[in-house]
mmCIF file of C-alpha atoms and ligand atoms in Angstrom:
data_model
loop_
_atom_site.group_PDB
_atom_site.id
_atom_site.type_symbol
_atom_site.label_atom_id
_atom_site.label_comp_id
_atom_site.label_asym_id
_atom_site.label_seq_id
_atom_site.Cartn_x
_atom_site.Cartn_y
_atom_site.Cartn_z
ATOM 1 C CA UNK A 1098 7.753 -22.623 6.891
ATOM 2 C CA UNK A 1099 10.078 -24.983 9.018
ATOM 3 C CA UNK A 1100 8.797 -28.635 9.482
ATOM 4 C CA UNK A 1101 9.710 -31.426 11.135
ATOM 5 C CA UNK A 1102 8.430 -35.256 11.122
ATOM 6 C CA UNK A 1103 7.277 -36.458 14.253
ATOM 7 C CA UNK A 1104 9.721 -39.213 14.491
ATOM 8 C CA UNK A 1105 12.663 -36.646 13.829
ATOM 9 C CA UNK A 1106 11.356 -34.434 16.710
ATOM 10 C CA UNK A 1107 11.395 -37.821 18.998
ATOM 11 C CA UNK A 1108 14.758 -38.606 18.042
ATOM 12 C CA UNK A 1109 16.116 -35.305 18.812
ATOM 13 C CA UNK A 1110 14.552 -34.850 22.286
ATOM 14 C CA UNK A 1111 15.513 -38.338 22.783
ATOM 15 C CA UNK A 1112 11.887 -39.267 23.612
ATOM 16 C CA UNK A 1113 9.852 -42.479 22.148
ATOM 17 C CA UNK A 1114 7.676 -41.465 18.959
ATOM 18 C CA UNK A 1115 4.708 -42.928 20.637
ATOM 19 C CA UNK A 1116 4.807 -40.513 23.845
ATOM 20 C CA UNK A 1117 5.216 -37.659 21.270
ATOM 21 C CA UNK A 1118 2.360 -38.865 19.039
ATOM 22 C CA UNK A 1119 0.014 -39.297 21.952
ATOM 23 C CA UNK A 1120 1.090 -35.590 23.212
ATOM 24 C CA UNK A 1121 0.257 -33.865 19.834
ATOM 25 C CA UNK A 1122 -3.100 -36.133 20.117
ATOM 26 C CA UNK A 1123 -4.087 -34.583 23.304
ATOM 27 C CA UNK A 1124 -3.103 -31.072 21.521
ATOM 28 C CA UNK A 1125 -5.306 -32.123 19.097
ATOM 29 C CA UNK A 1126 -3.308 -32.583 16.291
ATOM 30 C CA UNK A 1127 -3.183 -36.263 14.516
ATOM 31 C CA UNK A 1128 0.031 -37.189 13.252
ATOM 32 C CA UNK A 1129 1.649 -40.229 12.207
ATOM 33 C CA UNK A 1130 5.591 -40.820 12.832
ATOM 34 C CA UNK A 1131 6.215 -39.844 9.421
ATOM 35 C CA UNK A 1132 4.169 -36.995 8.923
ATOM 36 C CA UNK A 1133 5.258 -33.399 9.376
ATOM 37 C CA UNK A 1134 4.498 -30.896 11.814
ATOM 38 C CA UNK A 1135 5.108 -27.198 11.974
ATOM 39 C CA UNK A 1136 7.684 -25.264 14.080
ATOM 40 C CA UNK A 1137 5.152 -23.695 16.191
ATOM 41 C CA UNK A 1138 3.566 -27.101 17.162
ATOM 42 C CA UNK A 1139 6.470 -28.487 17.764
ATOM 43 C CA UNK A 1140 7.656 -25.545 20.194
ATOM 44 C CA UNK A 1141 4.855 -27.083 22.091
ATOM 45 C CA UNK A 1142 5.138 -30.367 22.189
ATOM 46 C CA UNK A 1143 9.003 -29.735 23.148
ATOM 47 C CA UNK A 1144 8.089 -27.442 25.769
ATOM 48 C CA UNK A 1145 5.568 -29.921 27.526
ATOM 49 C CA UNK A 1146 8.528 -32.614 27.391
ATOM 50 C CA UNK A 1147 10.429 -30.070 29.565
ATOM 51 C CA UNK A 1148 13.009 -29.404 26.758
ATOM 52 C CA UNK A 1149 13.934 -25.992 25.300
ATOM 53 C CA UNK A 1150 13.590 -25.244 21.096
ATOM 54 C CA UNK A 1151 16.522 -23.338 19.422
ATOM 55 C CA UNK A 1152 16.399 -22.558 15.837
ATOM 56 C CA UNK A 1153 19.410 -22.552 13.835
ATOM 57 C CA UNK A 1154 20.077 -19.122 12.060
ATOM 58 C CA UNK A 1155 22.711 -18.144 9.408
ATOM 59 C CA UNK A 1156 24.264 -16.555 12.209
ATOM 60 C CA UNK A 1157 24.582 -19.737 14.219
ATOM 61 C CA UNK A 1158 25.941 -21.715 11.427
ATOM 62 C CA UNK A 1159 28.988 -18.846 10.845
ATOM 63 C CA UNK A 1160 29.202 -19.051 14.762
ATOM 64 C CA UNK A 1161 30.448 -22.876 14.323
ATOM 65 C CA UNK A 1162 31.905 -22.402 11.255
ATOM 66 C CA UNK A 1163 34.217 -19.421 11.718
ATOM 67 C CA UNK A 1164 36.264 -17.545 9.160
ATOM 68 C CA UNK A 1165 39.416 -17.914 11.070
ATOM 69 C CA UNK A 1166 42.363 -15.970 10.018
ATOM 70 C CA UNK A 1167 45.780 -17.729 10.724
ATOM 71 C CA UNK A 1168 48.582 -16.313 12.206
ATOM 72 C CA UNK A 1169 51.392 -15.914 10.144
ATOM 73 C CA UNK A 1170 53.680 -17.748 12.524
ATOM 74 C CA UNK A 1171 51.166 -20.773 12.056
ATOM 75 C CA UNK A 1172 51.375 -20.935 8.267
ATOM 76 C CA UNK A 1173 53.577 -23.927 6.632
ATOM 77 C CA UNK A 1174 54.612 -24.338 3.295
ATOM 78 C CA UNK A 1175 51.720 -26.580 1.266
ATOM 79 C CA UNK A 1176 51.964 -28.109 -2.287
ATOM 80 C CA UNK A 1177 50.433 -26.264 -5.560
ATOM 81 C CA UNK A 1178 47.062 -27.347 -6.579
ATOM 82 C CA UNK A 1179 47.029 -27.496 -10.512
ATOM 83 C CA UNK A 1180 44.213 -28.201 -12.949
ATOM 84 C CA UNK A 1181 44.974 -28.613 -16.353
ATOM 85 C CA UNK A 1182 42.249 -26.437 -18.969
ATOM 86 C CA UNK A 1183 41.946 -26.426 -22.701
ATOM 87 C CA UNK A 1184 40.093 -27.357 -25.715
ATOM 88 C CA UNK A 1185 38.161 -30.216 -26.243
ATOM 89 C CA UNK A 1186 40.528 -33.028 -27.776
ATOM 90 C CA UNK A 1187 43.648 -30.860 -27.010
ATOM 91 C CA UNK A 1188 44.848 -33.818 -24.826
ATOM 92 C CA UNK A 1189 44.060 -32.797 -21.009
ATOM 93 C CA UNK A 1190 43.012 -36.520 -19.894
ATOM 94 C CA UNK A 1191 46.103 -37.901 -21.930
ATOM 95 C CA UNK A 1192 48.436 -34.933 -20.318
ATOM 96 C CA UNK A 1193 47.434 -36.239 -16.785
ATOM 97 C CA UNK A 1194 47.607 -39.517 -17.175
ATOM 98 C CA UNK A 1195 51.112 -39.441 -18.759
ATOM 99 C CA UNK A 1196 52.377 -37.506 -16.050
ATOM 100 C CA UNK A 1197 50.717 -39.827 -13.415
ATOM 101 C CA UNK A 1198 52.098 -43.037 -15.690
ATOM 102 C CA UNK A 1199 55.538 -41.282 -15.755
ATOM 103 C CA UNK A 1200 55.734 -40.167 -11.760
ATOM 104 C CA UNK A 1201 54.049 -43.243 -10.273
ATOM 105 C CA UNK A 1202 56.611 -46.223 -10.314
ATOM 106 C CA UNK A 1203 55.291 -49.950 -10.701
ATOM 107 C CA UNK A 1204 56.195 -51.045 -7.327
ATOM 108 C CA UNK A 1205 54.482 -48.363 -5.011
ATOM 109 C CA UNK A 1206 51.636 -50.023 -3.731
ATOM 110 C CA UNK A 1207 50.589 -51.726 -7.264
ATOM 111 C CA UNK A 1208 50.976 -48.528 -8.614
ATOM 112 C CA UNK A 1209 47.418 -45.975 -8.859
ATOM 113 C CA UNK A 1210 44.968 -48.486 -9.972
ATOM 114 C CA UNK A 1211 42.132 -46.578 -8.524
ATOM 115 C CA UNK A 1212 41.010 -43.264 -9.841
ATOM 116 C CA UNK A 1213 40.162 -40.445 -7.066
ATOM 117 C CA UNK A 1214 39.557 -37.249 -9.392
ATOM 118 C CA UNK A 1215 42.911 -35.985 -7.761
ATOM 119 C CA UNK A 1216 46.336 -37.146 -7.473
ATOM 120 C CA UNK A 1217 49.957 -36.357 -6.303
ATOM 121 C CA UNK A 1218 53.297 -36.310 -7.982
ATOM 122 C CA UNK A 1219 56.932 -35.910 -6.874
ATOM 123 C CA UNK A 1220 58.966 -34.050 -9.260
ATOM 124 C CA UNK A 1221 62.462 -35.471 -9.556
ATOM 125 C CA UNK A 1222 63.782 -31.903 -7.711
ATOM 126 C CA UNK A 1223 61.569 -32.923 -4.819
ATOM 127 C CA UNK A 1224 58.532 -30.680 -5.056
ATOM 128 C CA UNK A 1225 54.904 -32.078 -4.208
ATOM 129 C CA UNK A 1226 52.228 -31.051 -6.853
ATOM 130 C CA UNK A 1227 48.658 -31.898 -6.391
ATOM 131 C CA UNK A 1228 46.708 -32.263 -9.861
ATOM 132 C CA UNK A 1229 42.945 -31.886 -10.155
ATOM 133 C CA UNK A 1230 41.767 -34.453 -12.376
ATOM 134 C CA UNK A 1231 38.142 -33.810 -12.942
ATOM 135 C CA UNK A 1232 37.301 -29.582 -13.132
ATOM 136 C CA UNK A 1233 36.282 -28.995 -16.662
ATOM 137 C CA UNK A 1234 34.934 -25.541 -17.242
ATOM 138 C CA UNK A 1235 31.672 -25.793 -15.689
ATOM 139 C CA UNK A 1236 32.985 -27.374 -12.998
ATOM 140 C CA UNK A 1237 35.666 -24.680 -12.210
ATOM 141 C CA UNK A 1238 33.392 -22.237 -12.692
ATOM 142 C CA UNK A 1239 30.466 -23.562 -10.378
ATOM 143 C CA UNK A 1240 33.213 -24.175 -7.591
ATOM 144 C CA UNK A 1241 34.707 -20.739 -7.814
ATOM 145 C CA UNK A 1242 30.653 -19.306 -7.703
ATOM 146 C CA UNK A 1243 30.530 -21.412 -4.761
ATOM 147 C CA UNK A 1244 33.165 -20.310 -2.592
ATOM 148 C CA UNK A 1245 35.607 -22.935 -3.162
ATOM 149 C CA UNK A 1246 38.404 -21.539 -5.152
ATOM 150 C CA UNK A 1247 40.877 -24.733 -5.118
ATOM 151 C CA UNK A 1248 43.349 -24.222 -7.958
ATOM 152 C CA UNK A 1249 46.359 -22.383 -7.251
ATOM 153 C CA UNK A 1250 47.802 -22.835 -11.075
ATOM 154 C CA UNK A 1251 46.296 -23.571 -14.579
ATOM 155 C CA UNK A 1252 48.244 -25.148 -16.858
ATOM 156 C CA UNK A 1253 46.892 -24.612 -20.237
ATOM 157 C CA UNK A 1254 46.769 -27.378 -22.773
ATOM 158 C CA UNK A 1255 46.837 -25.892 -26.466
ATOM 159 C CA UNK A 1256 47.707 -28.360 -29.174
ATOM 160 C CA UNK A 1257 50.526 -27.768 -31.820
ATOM 161 C CA UNK A 1258 48.393 -29.156 -34.683
ATOM 162 C CA UNK A 1259 45.318 -26.879 -33.443
ATOM 163 C CA UNK A 1260 46.068 -23.644 -32.024
ATOM 164 C CA UNK A 1261 44.361 -21.445 -29.734
ATOM 165 C CA UNK A 1262 40.423 -22.503 -30.283
ATOM 166 C CA UNK A 1263 37.173 -21.314 -28.565
ATOM 167 C CA UNK A 1264 37.551 -23.105 -24.932
ATOM 168 C CA UNK A 1265 41.149 -22.142 -24.659
ATOM 169 C CA UNK A 1266 39.795 -18.719 -24.689
ATOM 170 C CA UNK A 1267 37.188 -19.411 -22.284
ATOM 171 C CA UNK A 1268 39.947 -21.289 -20.166
ATOM 172 C CA UNK A 1269 41.978 -18.007 -20.621
ATOM 173 C CA UNK A 1270 39.420 -15.635 -19.129
ATOM 174 C CA UNK A 1271 38.330 -18.283 -16.393
ATOM 175 C CA UNK A 1272 42.049 -18.557 -15.387
ATOM 176 C CA UNK A 1273 42.145 -14.478 -15.485
ATOM 177 C CA UNK A 1274 38.775 -14.217 -13.186
ATOM 178 C CA UNK A 1275 39.931 -16.565 -10.666
ATOM 179 C CA UNK A 1276 43.494 -14.447 -10.547
ATOM 180 C CA UNK A 1277 45.143 -17.807 -10.999
ATOM 181 C CA UNK A 1278 48.795 -17.942 -12.753
ATOM 182 C CA UNK A 1279 48.888 -19.674 -15.913
ATOM 183 C CA UNK A 1280 51.605 -22.035 -17.493
ATOM 184 C CA UNK A 1281 51.181 -23.000 -21.170
ATOM 185 C CA UNK A 1282 51.582 -26.875 -22.314
ATOM 186 C CA UNK A 1283 52.075 -26.789 -25.944
ATOM 187 C CA UNK A 1284 50.916 -30.598 -26.414
ATOM 188 C CA UNK A 1285 51.180 -32.845 -29.354
ATOM 189 C CA UNK A 1286 54.625 -31.405 -30.041
ATOM 190 C CA UNK A 1287 55.084 -34.801 -31.706
ATOM 191 C CA UNK A 1288 52.911 -34.307 -34.507
ATOM 192 C CA UNK A 1289 54.559 -33.639 -38.512
ATOM 193 C CA UNK A 1290 52.025 -30.892 -38.415
ATOM 194 C CA UNK A 1291 52.682 -29.197 -34.852
ATOM 195 C CA UNK A 1292 53.190 -25.445 -35.535
ATOM 196 C CA UNK A 1293 54.087 -24.049 -31.754
ATOM 197 C CA UNK A 1294 55.156 -20.761 -33.120
ATOM 198 C CA UNK A 1295 51.148 -20.413 -34.148
ATOM 199 C CA UNK A 1296 50.115 -20.874 -31.149
ATOM 200 C CA UNK A 1297 52.596 -18.395 -29.586
ATOM 201 C CA UNK A 1298 51.449 -15.945 -31.741
ATOM 202 C CA UNK A 1299 47.495 -17.272 -31.052
ATOM 203 C CA UNK A 1300 48.134 -16.622 -27.418
ATOM 204 C CA UNK A 1301 49.064 -12.769 -27.902
ATOM 205 C CA UNK A 1302 46.187 -11.752 -29.408
ATOM 206 C CA UNK A 1303 44.377 -12.838 -26.151
ATOM 207 C CA UNK A 1304 47.635 -10.904 -23.981
ATOM 208 C CA UNK A 1305 49.316 -14.098 -23.308
ATOM 209 C CA UNK A 1306 52.658 -13.786 -23.679
ATOM 210 C CA UNK A 1307 54.965 -16.289 -23.363
ATOM 211 C CA UNK A 1308 58.506 -16.645 -22.093
ATOM 212 C CA UNK A 1309 59.697 -17.551 -25.925
ATOM 213 C CA UNK A 1310 58.007 -14.334 -27.114
ATOM 214 C CA UNK A 1311 59.836 -12.237 -24.176
ATOM 215 C CA UNK A 1312 56.765 -12.829 -21.712
ATOM 216 C CA UNK A 1313 56.393 -13.881 -18.377
ATOM 217 C CA UNK A 1314 54.032 -16.712 -19.002
ATOM 218 C CA UNK A 1315 56.213 -19.885 -19.201
ATOM 219 C CA UNK A 1316 55.799 -22.090 -22.055
ATOM 220 C CA UNK A 1317 56.480 -25.583 -22.834
ATOM 221 C CA UNK A 1318 56.401 -27.999 -25.521
ATOM 222 C CA UNK A 1319 54.981 -31.433 -24.374
ATOM 223 C CA UNK A 1320 53.738 -34.575 -26.177
ATOM 224 C CA UNK A 1321 51.403 -36.689 -23.804
ATOM 225 C CA UNK A 1322 52.010 -39.494 -26.285
ATOM 226 C CA UNK A 1323 56.242 -39.480 -26.018
ATOM 227 C CA UNK A 1324 56.557 -38.157 -22.833
ATOM 228 C CA UNK A 1325 58.971 -35.226 -24.125
ATOM 229 C CA UNK A 1326 58.702 -32.160 -21.977
ATOM 230 C CA UNK A 1327 57.121 -33.642 -19.551
ATOM 231 C CA UNK A 1328 59.821 -33.028 -16.773
ATOM 232 C CA UNK A 1329 59.939 -29.770 -17.929
ATOM 233 C CA UNK A 1330 56.393 -29.014 -17.405
ATOM 234 C CA UNK A 1331 56.702 -30.439 -13.858
ATOM 235 C CA UNK A 1332 59.574 -27.716 -13.203
ATOM 236 C CA UNK A 1333 57.966 -25.258 -14.576
ATOM 237 C CA UNK A 1334 54.989 -25.851 -12.569
ATOM 238 C CA UNK A 1335 57.078 -26.247 -9.244
ATOM 239 C CA UNK A 1336 58.727 -23.058 -9.867
ATOM 240 C CA UNK A 1337 55.708 -21.087 -10.189
ATOM 241 C CA UNK A 1338 54.282 -22.546 -7.105
ATOM 242 C CA UNK A 1339 57.912 -21.637 -5.384
ATOM 243 C CA UNK A 1340 56.761 -17.734 -6.454
ATOM 244 C CA UNK A 1341 53.308 -17.997 -5.105
ATOM 245 C CA UNK A 1342 54.615 -19.151 -1.688
ATOM 246 C CA UNK A 1343 51.787 -21.006 -0.794
ATOM 247 C CA UNK A 1344 51.052 -22.068 3.051
ATOM 248 C CA UNK A 1345 48.187 -22.973 5.072
ATOM 249 C CA UNK A 1346 48.042 -24.180 8.462
ATOM 250 C CA UNK A 1347 47.549 -27.824 9.150
ATOM 251 C CA UNK A 1348 46.999 -27.017 12.980
ATOM 252 C CA UNK A 1349 43.341 -26.183 13.159
ATOM 253 C CA UNK A 1350 39.713 -27.789 11.945
ATOM 254 C CA UNK A 1351 40.069 -29.072 8.774
ATOM 255 C CA UNK A 1352 38.397 -27.171 5.908
ATOM 256 C CA UNK A 1353 38.488 -28.636 2.473
ATOM 257 C CA UNK A 1354 36.479 -28.741 -1.236
ATOM 258 C CA UNK A 1355 34.317 -31.807 -2.550
ATOM 259 C CA UNK A 1356 36.107 -32.650 -6.045
ATOM 260 C CA UNK A 1357 33.505 -35.221 -6.731
ATOM 261 C CA UNK A 1358 31.181 -37.348 -5.152
ATOM 262 C CA UNK A 1359 28.961 -40.320 -5.395
ATOM 263 C CA UNK A 1360 27.008 -42.978 -3.816
ATOM 264 C CA UNK A 1361 28.851 -45.982 -3.869
ATOM 265 C CA UNK A 1362 27.346 -49.412 -3.581
ATOM 266 C CA UNK A 1363 29.498 -51.168 -1.514
ATOM 267 C CA UNK A 1364 30.637 -47.999 0.703
ATOM 268 C CA UNK A 1365 28.008 -45.636 0.870
ATOM 269 C CA UNK A 1366 28.424 -41.901 -0.220
ATOM 270 C CA UNK A 1367 32.059 -41.861 -0.784
ATOM 271 C CA UNK A 1368 33.415 -37.848 -1.639
ATOM 272 C CA UNK A 1369 37.066 -37.054 -2.765
ATOM 273 C CA UNK A 1370 37.997 -33.848 -0.913
ATOM 274 C CA UNK A 1371 40.787 -31.758 -1.129
ATOM 275 C CA UNK A 1372 41.924 -30.135 2.126
ATOM 276 C CA UNK A 1373 42.796 -26.790 2.077
ATOM 277 C CA UNK A 1374 43.460 -25.887 5.922
ATOM 278 C CA UNK A 1375 44.079 -27.834 8.690
ATOM 279 C CA UNK A 1376 44.262 -31.615 8.823
ATOM 280 C CA UNK A 1377 41.521 -33.905 8.171
ATOM 281 C CA UNK A 1378 41.476 -37.132 10.254
ATOM 282 C CA UNK A 1379 39.502 -40.283 11.071
ATOM 283 C CA UNK A 1380 37.102 -39.541 13.453
ATOM 284 C CA UNK A 1381 36.446 -36.150 13.000
ATOM 285 C CA UNK A 1382 32.587 -34.822 12.849
ATOM 286 C CA UNK A 1383 31.842 -32.654 9.583
ATOM 287 C CA UNK A 1384 29.341 -30.799 7.913
ATOM 288 C CA UNK A 1385 29.312 -30.787 4.312
ATOM 289 C CA UNK A 1386 27.007 -28.823 1.787
ATOM 290 C CA UNK A 1387 23.976 -30.052 3.142
ATOM 291 C CA UNK A 1388 25.137 -33.402 4.562
ATOM 292 C CA UNK A 1389 27.123 -34.299 7.609
ATOM 293 C CA UNK A 1390 29.096 -37.310 9.205
ATOM 294 C CA UNK A 1391 31.980 -38.744 11.069
ATOM 295 C CA UNK A 1392 35.453 -39.690 8.905
ATOM 296 C CA UNK A 1393 35.269 -43.526 8.950
ATOM 297 C CA UNK A 1394 37.725 -43.956 6.558
ATOM 298 C CA UNK A 1395 40.303 -41.786 4.515
ATOM 299 C CA UNK A 1396 42.185 -43.406 1.438
ATOM 300 C CA UNK A 1397 45.019 -41.860 -0.624
ATOM 301 C CA UNK A 1398 45.191 -41.359 -4.108
ATOM 302 C CA UNK A 1399 47.362 -44.531 -4.078
ATOM 303 C CA UNK A 1400 44.267 -46.328 -2.670
ATOM 304 C CA UNK A 1401 45.761 -46.603 0.777
ATOM 305 C CA UNK A 1402 43.805 -46.074 4.086
ATOM 306 C CA UNK A 1403 45.652 -43.092 5.783
ATOM 307 C CA UNK A 1404 44.893 -41.764 9.484
ATOM 308 C CA UNK A 1405 45.034 -37.987 8.398
ATOM 309 C CA UNK A 1406 45.277 -35.256 5.165
ATOM 310 C CA UNK A 1407 46.850 -32.049 5.384
ATOM 311 C CA UNK A 1408 46.459 -29.203 3.497
ATOM 312 C CA UNK A 1409 46.451 -29.671 -0.686
ATOM 313 C CA UNK A 1410 46.541 -33.405 -0.054
ATOM 314 C CA UNK A 1411 43.115 -35.121 -1.745
ATOM 315 C CA UNK A 1412 41.396 -38.084 -0.295
ATOM 316 C CA UNK A 1413 38.243 -39.675 -0.378
ATOM 317 C CA UNK A 1414 36.360 -39.628 2.637
ATOM 318 C CA UNK A 1415 33.802 -42.188 4.134
ATOM 319 C CA UNK A 1416 31.184 -42.288 6.431
ATOM 320 C CA UNK A 1417 28.856 -39.419 5.411
ATOM 321 C CA UNK A 1418 25.193 -39.413 5.793
ATOM 322 C CA UNK A 1419 24.099 -38.777 2.056
ATOM 323 C CA UNK A 1420 26.287 -37.580 -0.905
ATOM 324 C CA UNK A 1421 27.322 -34.171 -1.129
ATOM 325 C CA UNK A 1422 28.314 -32.125 -4.640
ATOM 326 C CA UNK A 1423 31.428 -31.252 -6.035
ATOM 327 C CA UNK A 1424 32.030 -27.885 -4.755
ATOM 328 C CA UNK A 1425 30.285 -28.090 -1.820
ATOM 329 C CA UNK A 1426 32.968 -26.728 1.260
ATOM 330 C CA UNK A 1427 33.981 -29.598 4.022
ATOM 331 C CA UNK A 1428 34.290 -28.079 7.936
ATOM 332 C CA UNK A 1429 34.797 -30.152 10.778
ATOM 333 C CA UNK A 1430 32.707 -29.257 13.580
ATOM 334 C CA UNK A 1431 33.105 -29.953 17.298
ATOM 335 C CA UNK A 1432 30.012 -32.136 17.685
ATOM 336 C CA UNK A 1433 27.564 -34.508 15.713
ATOM 337 C CA UNK A 1434 24.583 -32.065 17.037
ATOM 338 C CA UNK A 1435 26.122 -29.337 15.317
ATOM 339 C CA UNK A 1436 26.991 -31.097 12.098
ATOM 340 C CA UNK A 1437 23.628 -32.606 11.827
ATOM 341 C CA UNK A 1438 21.751 -28.899 12.626
ATOM 342 C CA UNK A 1439 23.763 -27.159 10.267
ATOM 343 C CA UNK A 1440 23.326 -30.033 7.455
ATOM 344 C CA UNK A 1441 19.461 -29.777 8.327
ATOM 345 C CA UNK A 1442 19.132 -25.945 8.357
ATOM 346 C CA UNK A 1443 20.968 -26.031 5.022
ATOM 347 C CA UNK A 1444 18.957 -28.292 3.649
ATOM 348 C CA UNK A 1445 15.496 -26.304 4.974
ATOM 349 C CA UNK A 1446 17.324 -23.216 3.257
ATOM 350 C CA UNK A 1447 17.734 -25.229 0.106
ATOM 351 C CA UNK A 1448 14.049 -26.407 0.063
ATOM 352 C CA UNK A 1449 12.859 -23.056 0.823
ATOM 353 C CA UNK A 1450 14.952 -21.424 -2.019
ATOM 354 C CA UNK A 1451 13.473 -23.609 -4.499
ATOM 355 C CA UNK A 1452 9.769 -23.098 -3.425
ATOM 356 C CA UNK A 1453 10.622 -19.645 -3.500
ATOM 357 C CA UNK A 1454 12.090 -19.796 -7.003
ATOM 358 C CA UNK A 1455 9.193 -22.526 -8.109
ATOM 359 C CA UNK A 1456 6.468 -19.604 -6.791
ATOM 360 C CA UNK A 1457 8.449 -17.216 -8.809
ATOM 361 C CA UNK A 1458 8.225 -19.409 -12.152
ATOM 362 C CA UNK A 1459 4.408 -19.577 -11.649
ATOM 363 C CA UNK A 1460 3.647 -16.311 -10.767
ATOM 364 C CA UNK A 1461 6.049 -15.120 -13.929
ATOM 365 C CA UNK A 1462 3.725 -17.879 -15.932
ATOM 366 C CA UNK A 1463 0.607 -16.541 -14.637
ATOM 367 C CA UNK A 1464 1.595 -12.626 -15.464
ATOM 368 C CA UNK A 1465 2.740 -13.883 -19.140
ATOM 369 C CA UNK A 1466 -0.336 -15.403 -19.648
ATOM 370 C CA UNK A 1467 -2.824 -12.333 -18.501
HETATM 371 P P1 GTP B 2879 38.257 -33.950 -23.965
HETATM 372 O O1 GTP B 2879 38.259 -34.213 -22.389
HETATM 373 O O2 GTP B 2879 37.191 -34.542 -24.972
HETATM 374 O O3 GTP B 2879 38.113 -32.507 -24.021
HETATM 375 O O4 GTP B 2879 39.681 -33.947 -24.463
HETATM 376 P P2 GTP B 2879 41.107 -34.151 -23.883
HETATM 377 O O5 GTP B 2879 41.599 -32.936 -23.713
HETATM 378 O O6 GTP B 2879 41.392 -34.771 -22.424
HETATM 379 O O7 GTP B 2879 41.852 -34.736 -24.686
HETATM 380 P P3 GTP B 2879 42.314 -36.322 -24.904
HETATM 381 O O8 GTP B 2879 43.432 -36.512 -23.640
HETATM 382 O O9 GTP B 2879 41.299 -37.129 -24.604
HETATM 383 O O10 GTP B 2879 42.990 -36.482 -26.111
HETATM 384 C C1 GTP B 2879 42.573 -36.123 -27.899
HETATM 385 C C2 GTP B 2879 43.032 -37.001 -28.829
HETATM 386 O O11 GTP B 2879 44.164 -36.424 -28.685
HETATM 387 C C3 GTP B 2879 43.289 -38.407 -28.132
HETATM 388 O O12 GTP B 2879 42.865 -39.445 -29.643
HETATM 389 C C4 GTP B 2879 44.839 -38.713 -27.579
HETATM 390 O O13 GTP B 2879 45.306 -39.650 -27.888
HETATM 391 C C5 GTP B 2879 45.191 -37.634 -28.587
HETATM 392 N N1 GTP B 2879 46.736 -36.972 -27.825
HETATM 393 C C6 GTP B 2879 46.394 -36.284 -26.582
HETATM 394 N N2 GTP B 2879 47.862 -35.801 -26.469
HETATM 395 C C7 GTP B 2879 48.730 -36.391 -27.684
HETATM 396 C C8 GTP B 2879 50.105 -35.928 -28.132
HETATM 397 O O14 GTP B 2879 50.818 -35.385 -27.313
HETATM 398 N N3 GTP B 2879 50.561 -36.357 -29.449
HETATM 399 C C9 GTP B 2879 49.281 -36.972 -29.825
HETATM 400 N N4 GTP B 2879 50.080 -37.272 -30.952
HETATM 401 N N5 GTP B 2879 48.027 -37.310 -29.896
HETATM 402 C C10 GTP B 2879 47.563 -36.760 -28.639
HETATM 403 MG MG1 MG B 2880 39.451 -35.286 -21.188
#
């Protein structure tokens, strides 16, 4: 059942809390400002104050957050978004760090000191690539199941001294299920015991035929330690991206996906968002999952404040009312009222769902005992 606190009801009607409490009392309802009342009681009070109640529905939300199909002429090229996956200890983090270190010159805004869960690099041939730093397999799957397909290309890291392992297979399956093309990075090639041929033949068993074996999956031998093959890997990614002809419309209300989010002591809730459609700007009003806000500041992967972020650009977003979850979708909306209404509607829906799940569990337990 829908409920609202007396204080919130007063706030939404722009009436004094005391007046609302009084009106409730006159209707035989004793409630202090922090107590909740049900929707029917709220409606009664709303009408007494001469306002009209609107109940938000799924359809209303869909009305505000429309899935617009962009006209082909509005689409412009955008950088690819790359996720690195692979078995534990095969060098995913080392590879990301090596790419970042190799591509960020020391003079550039003091280098990247900040960790924002995603970053962009420029290849020598001038292509821009967006790397996602966080998603492990779990995050990748959970994002996908929540409709936030963020990755265009998966780089599958396989250590040359260990070959294909269980999580390598898992990563292959995730990439296949998502329909995302893959590039194989055969890592730790600097090790004396490195055996890249074993990696390639192992992959055959999972229907991954790399170019070296006359297949069409690009494979590159790399070392995160020595830097060998890194440029080649970046060019392989750029080439794959060219084939995909990735495009987005930068001129519409922004939509993005939360890569990670946390409550920062000094700055409040902060979310790293990968913009997917449109351009996110300072001052934009948005709803993100069960939270909402107004963009107070945007901070890029170099720790610089920026005015806007277009498609495939990762940015930190400040100005949230609460902390969203990784995988939540951010949508820019027209008014703060809309943003708050949608966020609250989703909060309520989530609460109802949890309550229903709780009830089902206890019923199951009851039946199990009988
Ligand atoms: P998880 O996040 O735990 O799954 O591991 P990961 O895949 O991120 O691997 P990580 O980058 O932490 O590397 C694991 C170990 O392998 C570390 O000790 C690295 O120093 C080492 N390592 C990574 N890349 C290379 C490489 O190219 N050559 C050598 N010799 N060692 C490497
Ligand atoms: Mg790691």
